[in-house]
Tab-separated table of C-alpha atoms in Angstrom:
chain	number	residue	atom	x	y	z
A	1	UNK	CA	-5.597	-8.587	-21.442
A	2	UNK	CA	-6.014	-5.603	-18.837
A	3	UNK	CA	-4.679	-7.346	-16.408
A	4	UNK	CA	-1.572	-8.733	-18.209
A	5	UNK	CA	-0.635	-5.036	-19.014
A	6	UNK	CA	-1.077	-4.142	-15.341
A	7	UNK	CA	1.017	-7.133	-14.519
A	8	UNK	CA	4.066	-6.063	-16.959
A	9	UNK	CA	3.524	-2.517	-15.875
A	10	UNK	CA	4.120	-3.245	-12.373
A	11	UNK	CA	6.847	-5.929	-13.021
A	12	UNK	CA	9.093	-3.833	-15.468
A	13	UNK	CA	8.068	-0.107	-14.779
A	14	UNK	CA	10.061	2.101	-12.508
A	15	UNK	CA	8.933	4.004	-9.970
A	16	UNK	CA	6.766	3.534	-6.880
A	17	UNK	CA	3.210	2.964	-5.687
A	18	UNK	CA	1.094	5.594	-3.699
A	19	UNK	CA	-0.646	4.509	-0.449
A	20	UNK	CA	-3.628	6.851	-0.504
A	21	UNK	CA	-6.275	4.182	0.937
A	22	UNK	CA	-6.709	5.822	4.405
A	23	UNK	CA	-9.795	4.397	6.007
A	24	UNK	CA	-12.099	5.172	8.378
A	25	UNK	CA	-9.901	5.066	11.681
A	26	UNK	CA	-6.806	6.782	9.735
A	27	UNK	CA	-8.867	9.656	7.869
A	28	UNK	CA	-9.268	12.314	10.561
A	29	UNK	CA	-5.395	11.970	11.416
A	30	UNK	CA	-5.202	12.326	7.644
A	31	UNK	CA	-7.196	15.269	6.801
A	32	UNK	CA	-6.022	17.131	10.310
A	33	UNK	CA	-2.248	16.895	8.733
A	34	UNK	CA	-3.926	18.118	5.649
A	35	UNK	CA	-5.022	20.722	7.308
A	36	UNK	CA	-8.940	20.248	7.909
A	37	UNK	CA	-9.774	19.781	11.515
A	38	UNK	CA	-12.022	17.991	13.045
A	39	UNK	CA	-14.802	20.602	13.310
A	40	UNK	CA	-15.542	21.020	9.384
A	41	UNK	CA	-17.455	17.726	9.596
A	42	UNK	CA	-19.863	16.084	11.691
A	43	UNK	CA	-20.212	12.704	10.415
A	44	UNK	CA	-18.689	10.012	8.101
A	45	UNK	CA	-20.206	11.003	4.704
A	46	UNK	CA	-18.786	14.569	5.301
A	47	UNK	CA	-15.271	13.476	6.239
A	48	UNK	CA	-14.777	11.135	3.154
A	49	UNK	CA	-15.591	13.573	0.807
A	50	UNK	CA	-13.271	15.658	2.000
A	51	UNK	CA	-10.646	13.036	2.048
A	52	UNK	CA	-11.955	12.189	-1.471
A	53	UNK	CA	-11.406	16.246	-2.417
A	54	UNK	CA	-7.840	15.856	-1.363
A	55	UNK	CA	-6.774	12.571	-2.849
A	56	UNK	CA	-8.771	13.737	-6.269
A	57	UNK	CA	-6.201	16.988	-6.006
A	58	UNK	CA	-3.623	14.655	-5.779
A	59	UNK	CA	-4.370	12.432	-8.915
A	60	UNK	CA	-5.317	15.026	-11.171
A	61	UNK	CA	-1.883	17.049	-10.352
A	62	UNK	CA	-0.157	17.081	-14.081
A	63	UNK	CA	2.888	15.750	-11.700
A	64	UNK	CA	1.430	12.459	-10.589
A	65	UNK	CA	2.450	10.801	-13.862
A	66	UNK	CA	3.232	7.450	-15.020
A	67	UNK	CA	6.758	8.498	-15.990
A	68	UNK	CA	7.380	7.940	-11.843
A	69	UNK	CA	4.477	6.236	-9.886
A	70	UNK	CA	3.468	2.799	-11.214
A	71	UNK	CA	0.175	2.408	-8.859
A	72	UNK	CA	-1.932	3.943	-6.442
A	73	UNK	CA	-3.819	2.084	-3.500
A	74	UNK	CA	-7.006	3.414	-2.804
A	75	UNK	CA	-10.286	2.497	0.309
A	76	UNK	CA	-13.252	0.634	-1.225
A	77	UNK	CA	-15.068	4.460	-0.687
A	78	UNK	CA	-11.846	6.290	-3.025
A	79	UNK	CA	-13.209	3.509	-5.495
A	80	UNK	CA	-16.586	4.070	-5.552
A	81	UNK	CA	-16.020	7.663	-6.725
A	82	UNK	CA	-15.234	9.458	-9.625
A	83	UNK	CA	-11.763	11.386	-10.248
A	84	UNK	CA	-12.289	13.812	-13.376
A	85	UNK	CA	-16.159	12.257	-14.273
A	86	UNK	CA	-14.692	8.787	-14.000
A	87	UNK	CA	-14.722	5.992	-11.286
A	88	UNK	CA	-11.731	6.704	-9.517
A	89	UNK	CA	-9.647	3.491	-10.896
A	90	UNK	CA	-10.644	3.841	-13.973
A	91	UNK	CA	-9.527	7.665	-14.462
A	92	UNK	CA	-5.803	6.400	-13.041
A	93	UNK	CA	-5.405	3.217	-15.290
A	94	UNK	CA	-7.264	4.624	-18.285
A	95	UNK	CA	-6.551	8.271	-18.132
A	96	UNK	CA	-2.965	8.152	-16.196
A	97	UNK	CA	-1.493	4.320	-16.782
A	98	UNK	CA	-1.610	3.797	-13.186
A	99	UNK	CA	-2.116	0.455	-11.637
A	100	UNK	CA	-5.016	1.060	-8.883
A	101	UNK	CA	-4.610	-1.748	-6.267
A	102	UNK	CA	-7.486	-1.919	-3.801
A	103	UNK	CA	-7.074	-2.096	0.256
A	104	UNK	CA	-9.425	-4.666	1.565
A	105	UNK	CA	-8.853	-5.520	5.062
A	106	UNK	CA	-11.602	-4.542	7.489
A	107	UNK	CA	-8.927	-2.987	10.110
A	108	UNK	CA	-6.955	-4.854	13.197
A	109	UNK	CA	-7.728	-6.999	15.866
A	110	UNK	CA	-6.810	-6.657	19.303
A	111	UNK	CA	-3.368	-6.701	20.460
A	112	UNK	CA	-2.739	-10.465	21.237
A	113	UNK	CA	0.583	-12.385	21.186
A	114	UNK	CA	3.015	-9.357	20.360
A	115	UNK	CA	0.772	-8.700	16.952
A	116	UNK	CA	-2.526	-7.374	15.386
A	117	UNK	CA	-3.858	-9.893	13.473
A	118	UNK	CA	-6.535	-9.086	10.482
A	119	UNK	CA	-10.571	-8.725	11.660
A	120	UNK	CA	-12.246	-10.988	9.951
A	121	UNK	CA	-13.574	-10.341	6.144
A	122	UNK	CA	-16.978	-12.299	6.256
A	123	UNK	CA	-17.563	-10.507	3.153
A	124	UNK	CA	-14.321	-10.398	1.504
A	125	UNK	CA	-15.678	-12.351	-1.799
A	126	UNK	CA	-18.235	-9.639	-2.416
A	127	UNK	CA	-15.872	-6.528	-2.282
A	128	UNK	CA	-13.420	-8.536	-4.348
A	129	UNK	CA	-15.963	-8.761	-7.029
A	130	UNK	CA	-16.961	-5.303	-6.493
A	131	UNK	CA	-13.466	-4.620	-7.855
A	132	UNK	CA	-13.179	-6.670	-10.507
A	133	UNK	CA	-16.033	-4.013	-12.195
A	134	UNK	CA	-13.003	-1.804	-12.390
A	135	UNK	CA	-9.543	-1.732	-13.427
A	136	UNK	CA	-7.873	-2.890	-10.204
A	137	UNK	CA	-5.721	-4.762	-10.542
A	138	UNK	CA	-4.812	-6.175	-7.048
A	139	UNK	CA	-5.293	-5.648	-3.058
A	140	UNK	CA	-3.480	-4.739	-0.028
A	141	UNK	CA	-4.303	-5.869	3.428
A	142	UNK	CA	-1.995	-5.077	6.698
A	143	UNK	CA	-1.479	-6.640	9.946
A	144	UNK	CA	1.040	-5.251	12.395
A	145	UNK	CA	3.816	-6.860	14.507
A	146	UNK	CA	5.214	-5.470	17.404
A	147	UNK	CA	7.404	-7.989	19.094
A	148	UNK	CA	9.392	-11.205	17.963
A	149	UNK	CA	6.606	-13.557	19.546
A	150	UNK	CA	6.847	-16.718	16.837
A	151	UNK	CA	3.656	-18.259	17.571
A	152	UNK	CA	1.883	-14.573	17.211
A	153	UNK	CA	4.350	-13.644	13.996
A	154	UNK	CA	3.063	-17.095	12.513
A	155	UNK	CA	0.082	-16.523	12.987
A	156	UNK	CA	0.145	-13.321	11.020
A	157	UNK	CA	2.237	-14.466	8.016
A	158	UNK	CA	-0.582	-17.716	7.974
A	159	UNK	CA	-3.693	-15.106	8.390
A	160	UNK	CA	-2.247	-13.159	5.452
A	161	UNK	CA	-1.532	-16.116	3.083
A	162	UNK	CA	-4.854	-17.315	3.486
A	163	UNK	CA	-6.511	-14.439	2.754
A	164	UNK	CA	-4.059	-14.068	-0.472
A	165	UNK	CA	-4.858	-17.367	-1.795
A	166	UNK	CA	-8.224	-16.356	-1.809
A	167	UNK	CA	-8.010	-13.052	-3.808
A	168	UNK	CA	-5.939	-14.945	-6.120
A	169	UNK	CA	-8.739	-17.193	-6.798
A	170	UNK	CA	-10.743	-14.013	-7.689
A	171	UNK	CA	-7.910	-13.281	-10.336
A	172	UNK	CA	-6.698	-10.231	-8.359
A	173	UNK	CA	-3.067	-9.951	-7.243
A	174	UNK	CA	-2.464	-10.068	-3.436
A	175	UNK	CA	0.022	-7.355	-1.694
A	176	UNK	CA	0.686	-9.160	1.951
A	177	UNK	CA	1.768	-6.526	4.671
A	178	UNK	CA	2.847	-7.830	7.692
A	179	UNK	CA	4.374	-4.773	9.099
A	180	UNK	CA	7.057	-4.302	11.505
A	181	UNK	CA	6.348	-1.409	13.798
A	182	UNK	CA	9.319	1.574	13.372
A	183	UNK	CA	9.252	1.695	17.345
A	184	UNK	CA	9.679	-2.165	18.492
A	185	UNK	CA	12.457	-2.955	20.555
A	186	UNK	CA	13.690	-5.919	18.682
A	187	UNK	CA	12.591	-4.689	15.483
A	188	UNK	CA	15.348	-6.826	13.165
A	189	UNK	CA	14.392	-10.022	15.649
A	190	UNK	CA	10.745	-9.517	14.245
A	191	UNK	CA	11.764	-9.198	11.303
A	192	UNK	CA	14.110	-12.735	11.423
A	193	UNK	CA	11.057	-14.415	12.163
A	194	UNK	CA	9.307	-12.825	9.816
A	195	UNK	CA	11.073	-13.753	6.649
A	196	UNK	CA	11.323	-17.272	7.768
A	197	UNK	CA	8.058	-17.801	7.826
A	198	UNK	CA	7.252	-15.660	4.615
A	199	UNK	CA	9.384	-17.749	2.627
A	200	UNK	CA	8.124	-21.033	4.468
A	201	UNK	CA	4.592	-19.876	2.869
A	202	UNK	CA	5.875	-18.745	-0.540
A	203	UNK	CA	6.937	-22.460	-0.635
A	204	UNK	CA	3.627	-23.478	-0.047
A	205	UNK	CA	2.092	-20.921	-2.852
A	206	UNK	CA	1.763	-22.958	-6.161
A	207	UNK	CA	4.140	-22.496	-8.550
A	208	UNK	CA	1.949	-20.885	-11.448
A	209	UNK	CA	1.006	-17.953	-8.348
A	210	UNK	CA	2.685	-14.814	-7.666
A	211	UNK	CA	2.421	-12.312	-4.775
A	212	UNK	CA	3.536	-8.834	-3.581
A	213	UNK	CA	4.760	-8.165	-0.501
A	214	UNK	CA	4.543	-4.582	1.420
A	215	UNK	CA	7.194	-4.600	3.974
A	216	UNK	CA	8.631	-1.914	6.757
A	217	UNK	CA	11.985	-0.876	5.570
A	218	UNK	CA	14.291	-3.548	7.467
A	219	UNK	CA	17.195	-2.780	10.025
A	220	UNK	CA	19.829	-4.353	8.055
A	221	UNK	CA	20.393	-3.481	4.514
A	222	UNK	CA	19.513	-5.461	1.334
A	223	UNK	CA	17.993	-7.875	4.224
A	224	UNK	CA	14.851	-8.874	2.087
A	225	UNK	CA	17.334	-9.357	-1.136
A	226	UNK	CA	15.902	-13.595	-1.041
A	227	UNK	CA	12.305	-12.334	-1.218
A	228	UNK	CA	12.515	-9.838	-4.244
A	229	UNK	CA	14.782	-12.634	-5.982
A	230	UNK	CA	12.240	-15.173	-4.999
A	231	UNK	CA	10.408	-16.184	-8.117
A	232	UNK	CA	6.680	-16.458	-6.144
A	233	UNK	CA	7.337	-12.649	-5.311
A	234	UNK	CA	6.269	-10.008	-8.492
A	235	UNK	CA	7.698	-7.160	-6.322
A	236	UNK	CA	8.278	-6.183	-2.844
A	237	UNK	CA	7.083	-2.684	-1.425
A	238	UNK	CA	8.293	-0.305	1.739
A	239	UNK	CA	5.915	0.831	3.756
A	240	UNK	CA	7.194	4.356	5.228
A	241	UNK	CA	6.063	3.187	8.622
A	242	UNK	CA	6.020	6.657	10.044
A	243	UNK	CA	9.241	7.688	9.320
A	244	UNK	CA	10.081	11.017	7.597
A	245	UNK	CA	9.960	11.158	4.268
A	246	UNK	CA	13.708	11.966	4.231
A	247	UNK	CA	14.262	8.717	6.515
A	248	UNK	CA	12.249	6.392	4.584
A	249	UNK	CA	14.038	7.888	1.281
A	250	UNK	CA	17.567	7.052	2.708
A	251	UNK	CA	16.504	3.944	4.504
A	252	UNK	CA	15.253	2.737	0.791
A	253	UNK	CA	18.083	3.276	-0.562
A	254	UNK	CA	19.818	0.978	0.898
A	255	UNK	CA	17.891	-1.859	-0.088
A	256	UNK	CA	18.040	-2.290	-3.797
A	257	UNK	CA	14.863	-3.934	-5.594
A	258	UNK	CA	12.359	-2.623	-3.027
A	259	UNK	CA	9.957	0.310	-4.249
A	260	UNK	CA	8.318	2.519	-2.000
A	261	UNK	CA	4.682	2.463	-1.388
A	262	UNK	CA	4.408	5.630	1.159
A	263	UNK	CA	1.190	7.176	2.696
A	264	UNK	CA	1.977	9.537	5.757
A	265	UNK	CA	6.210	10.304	4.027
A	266	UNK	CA	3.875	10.347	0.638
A	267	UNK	CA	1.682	13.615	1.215
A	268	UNK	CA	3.972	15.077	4.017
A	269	UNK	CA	3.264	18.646	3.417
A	270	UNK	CA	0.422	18.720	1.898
A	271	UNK	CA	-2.413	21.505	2.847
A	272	UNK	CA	-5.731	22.177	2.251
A	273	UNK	CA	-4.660	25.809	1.953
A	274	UNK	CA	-1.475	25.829	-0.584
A	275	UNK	CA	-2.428	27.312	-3.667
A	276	UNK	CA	-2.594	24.901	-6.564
A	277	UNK	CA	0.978	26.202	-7.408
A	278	UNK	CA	2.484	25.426	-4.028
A	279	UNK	CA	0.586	22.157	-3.756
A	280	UNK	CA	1.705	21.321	-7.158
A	281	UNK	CA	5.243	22.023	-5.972
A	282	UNK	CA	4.774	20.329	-3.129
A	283	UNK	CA	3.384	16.909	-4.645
A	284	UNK	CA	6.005	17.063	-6.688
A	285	UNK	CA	9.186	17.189	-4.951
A	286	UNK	CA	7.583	14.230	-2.777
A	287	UNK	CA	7.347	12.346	-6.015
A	288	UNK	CA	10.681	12.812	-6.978
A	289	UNK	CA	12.388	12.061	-3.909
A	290	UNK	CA	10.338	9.098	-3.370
A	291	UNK	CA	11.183	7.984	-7.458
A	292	UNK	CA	14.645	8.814	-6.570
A	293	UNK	CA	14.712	6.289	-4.026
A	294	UNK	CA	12.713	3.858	-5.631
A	295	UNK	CA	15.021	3.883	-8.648
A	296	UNK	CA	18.314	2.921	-6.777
C-alpha cells in the first residue's frame, strides 16, 4: 500500500526531488561550501554529524514542503538517523509526504575506457533490506561518462541495468544515473550513445517493470523526449552536474517532462552561519526556482 502511494506520488506530483545523499568522498566539499572547514572535525563520525546537522536544517525548514519537492535522496548514514525524533525517512514520508529514495552505490571505479564504472556492491542485498525497514521507496546509484567510447558507455548502461534488476527484485524502484560529465568534449556524442543503449536495455526490462532514470541535462533540447514517453520509464531526473543553479534552471527548461533532482545547484548558498531567517530565505528561493523549472 505504502509503496503504491509513493509510486502515484512520484508519477503524478509536481515538483522535483532533492539530492542530499553526499557520501563519504563528497561530504567535506559539502560541508566546506556550507561553511564548516575542514578543521572542526577530525574523523568520520564527527563530519557526518555535521553533515547530518545541516541536511536535518534543511528538512525541517517549514519551506521544504510537499506542495514543491516530491522526494529526497539521502546516504545509507542520513538514513540511519533521526530528523525531528524520527528515522530520517520516516519523518519525510510520514511527517512531510516526501518520497525518500536511498543512494546505494559504493562510489566509482577507476577511470577505464572513457567512463567510471560502479565498485562493486558485494553487499548490495543487505543494505537493500536495510531499507525496506523504512519508508524508501527506491535507490539511486551513479556512474560517470566522460567520453563517447561505446564499448566503455555499454558497459555502464549494462553495469547499471543489472544492478536495477536486482533492486527491483527487492521491491524497491531503481533510479539509473549514467551521467554525462558538464565538461566532456563531445558531450551530446556521449550522450547519442547513451540513449541508444538505454533504450536497447529498457527493451530488455520486462514489461510489468518500471525504472527512473537520473540524467545530466542534455545538449540538445527535449533530446530525452523518447525516454520520458517510454512506458518502462516512471520519470526521468536532471542531475545539475555542476552547473549553477541558474544554468541548470534554464537548461531544464528546455526539456519538458524532466524534473530536477539537484545537490550542489540544490543548497547553493547555504551557510552554517545564516540565521534561521536567512537560511530559511535562502532554502527557499532555491526551491522555487528549482519547482519553477521542474514545472515547465
Amino acid at each position: 500500500m505504502e509503496y503504491q502511494q509513493q509510486l502515484q506520488r512520484i508519477k503524478n506530483g509536481s515538483g522535483f526531488i532533492a539530492a542530499l545523499d553526499q557520501s563519504g568522498g563528497s561530504t567535506p566539499k559539502a560541508l566546506e561550501t556550507y561553511g564548516v572547514t575542514g578543521d572542526a572535525y577530525d574523523n568520520d563520525e564527527v563530519m557526518f554529524g555535521l553533515v547530518h546537522e545541516m541536511r536535518a536544517r534543511i528538512m525541517t525548514c517549514e519551506c521544504f514542503d510537499n506542495e514543491r519537492v516530491l522526494g529526497a535522496i539521502l546516504f545509507e548514514d542520513t538514513m540511519e538517523r533521526e530528523v525531528d525524533g524520527k528515522p530520517t525517512a520516516n519523518y519525510l514520508w510520514e511527517d512531510k509526504n516526501i518520497v525518500p529514495f536511498l543512494k546505494v552505490d559504493k562510489g566509482l571505479a577507476e577511470h577505464m575506457s572513457g567512463v567510471q564504472v560502479m565498485r562493486p556492491m558485494p553487499n548490495l542485498d543487505l543494505l537493500l533490506d536495510k531499507a525496506k525497514n523504512y519508508p524508501v521507496f527506491g535507490t539511486k546509484m551513479r556512474s560517470v561518462i566522460y567520453e563517447p567510447n561505446i564499448d566503455g558507455i555499454e558497459l555502464v548502461v549494462q553495469q547499471q541495468f543489472d544492478v536495477a534488476k536486482q533492486i527491483i527484485s527487492k521491491g524497491l524502484m531503481p533510479i539509473v544515473e549514467p551521467e554525462v560529465d558538464i565538461n566532456s568534449t563531445k558531450k551530446h556524442d556521449c550522450e547519442l550513445i547513451l540513449k541508444t543503449n538505454i533504450l536497447h536495455n529498457l527493451e530488455r526490462l520486462a514489461d510489468d517493470k518500471q525504472v527512473m532514470l537520473k540524467l545530466t541535462l542534455p545538449e540538445e533540447a527535449g533530446f530525452y523526449q523518447e525516454l520520458i514517453d517510454h512506458p518502462k520509464v516512471l520519470k526521468v531526473v536532471a542531475l545539475s552536474g555542476g552547473y549553477s543553479r541558474n544554468d541548470a534552471c534554464a537548461k531544464l527548461k528546455k526539456n519538458p517532462g524532466m524534473i530536477a533532482s539537484f545537490s550542489r545547484a540544490f543548497t547553493e548558498g547555504l551557510s552554517k552561519q545564516q540565521s534561521d531567517k536567512d537560511f530559511a530565505d535562502t532554502i527557499n528561493t532555491s526551491i522555487d526556482e528549482i519547482y519553477q523549472a521542474s514545472k515547465v
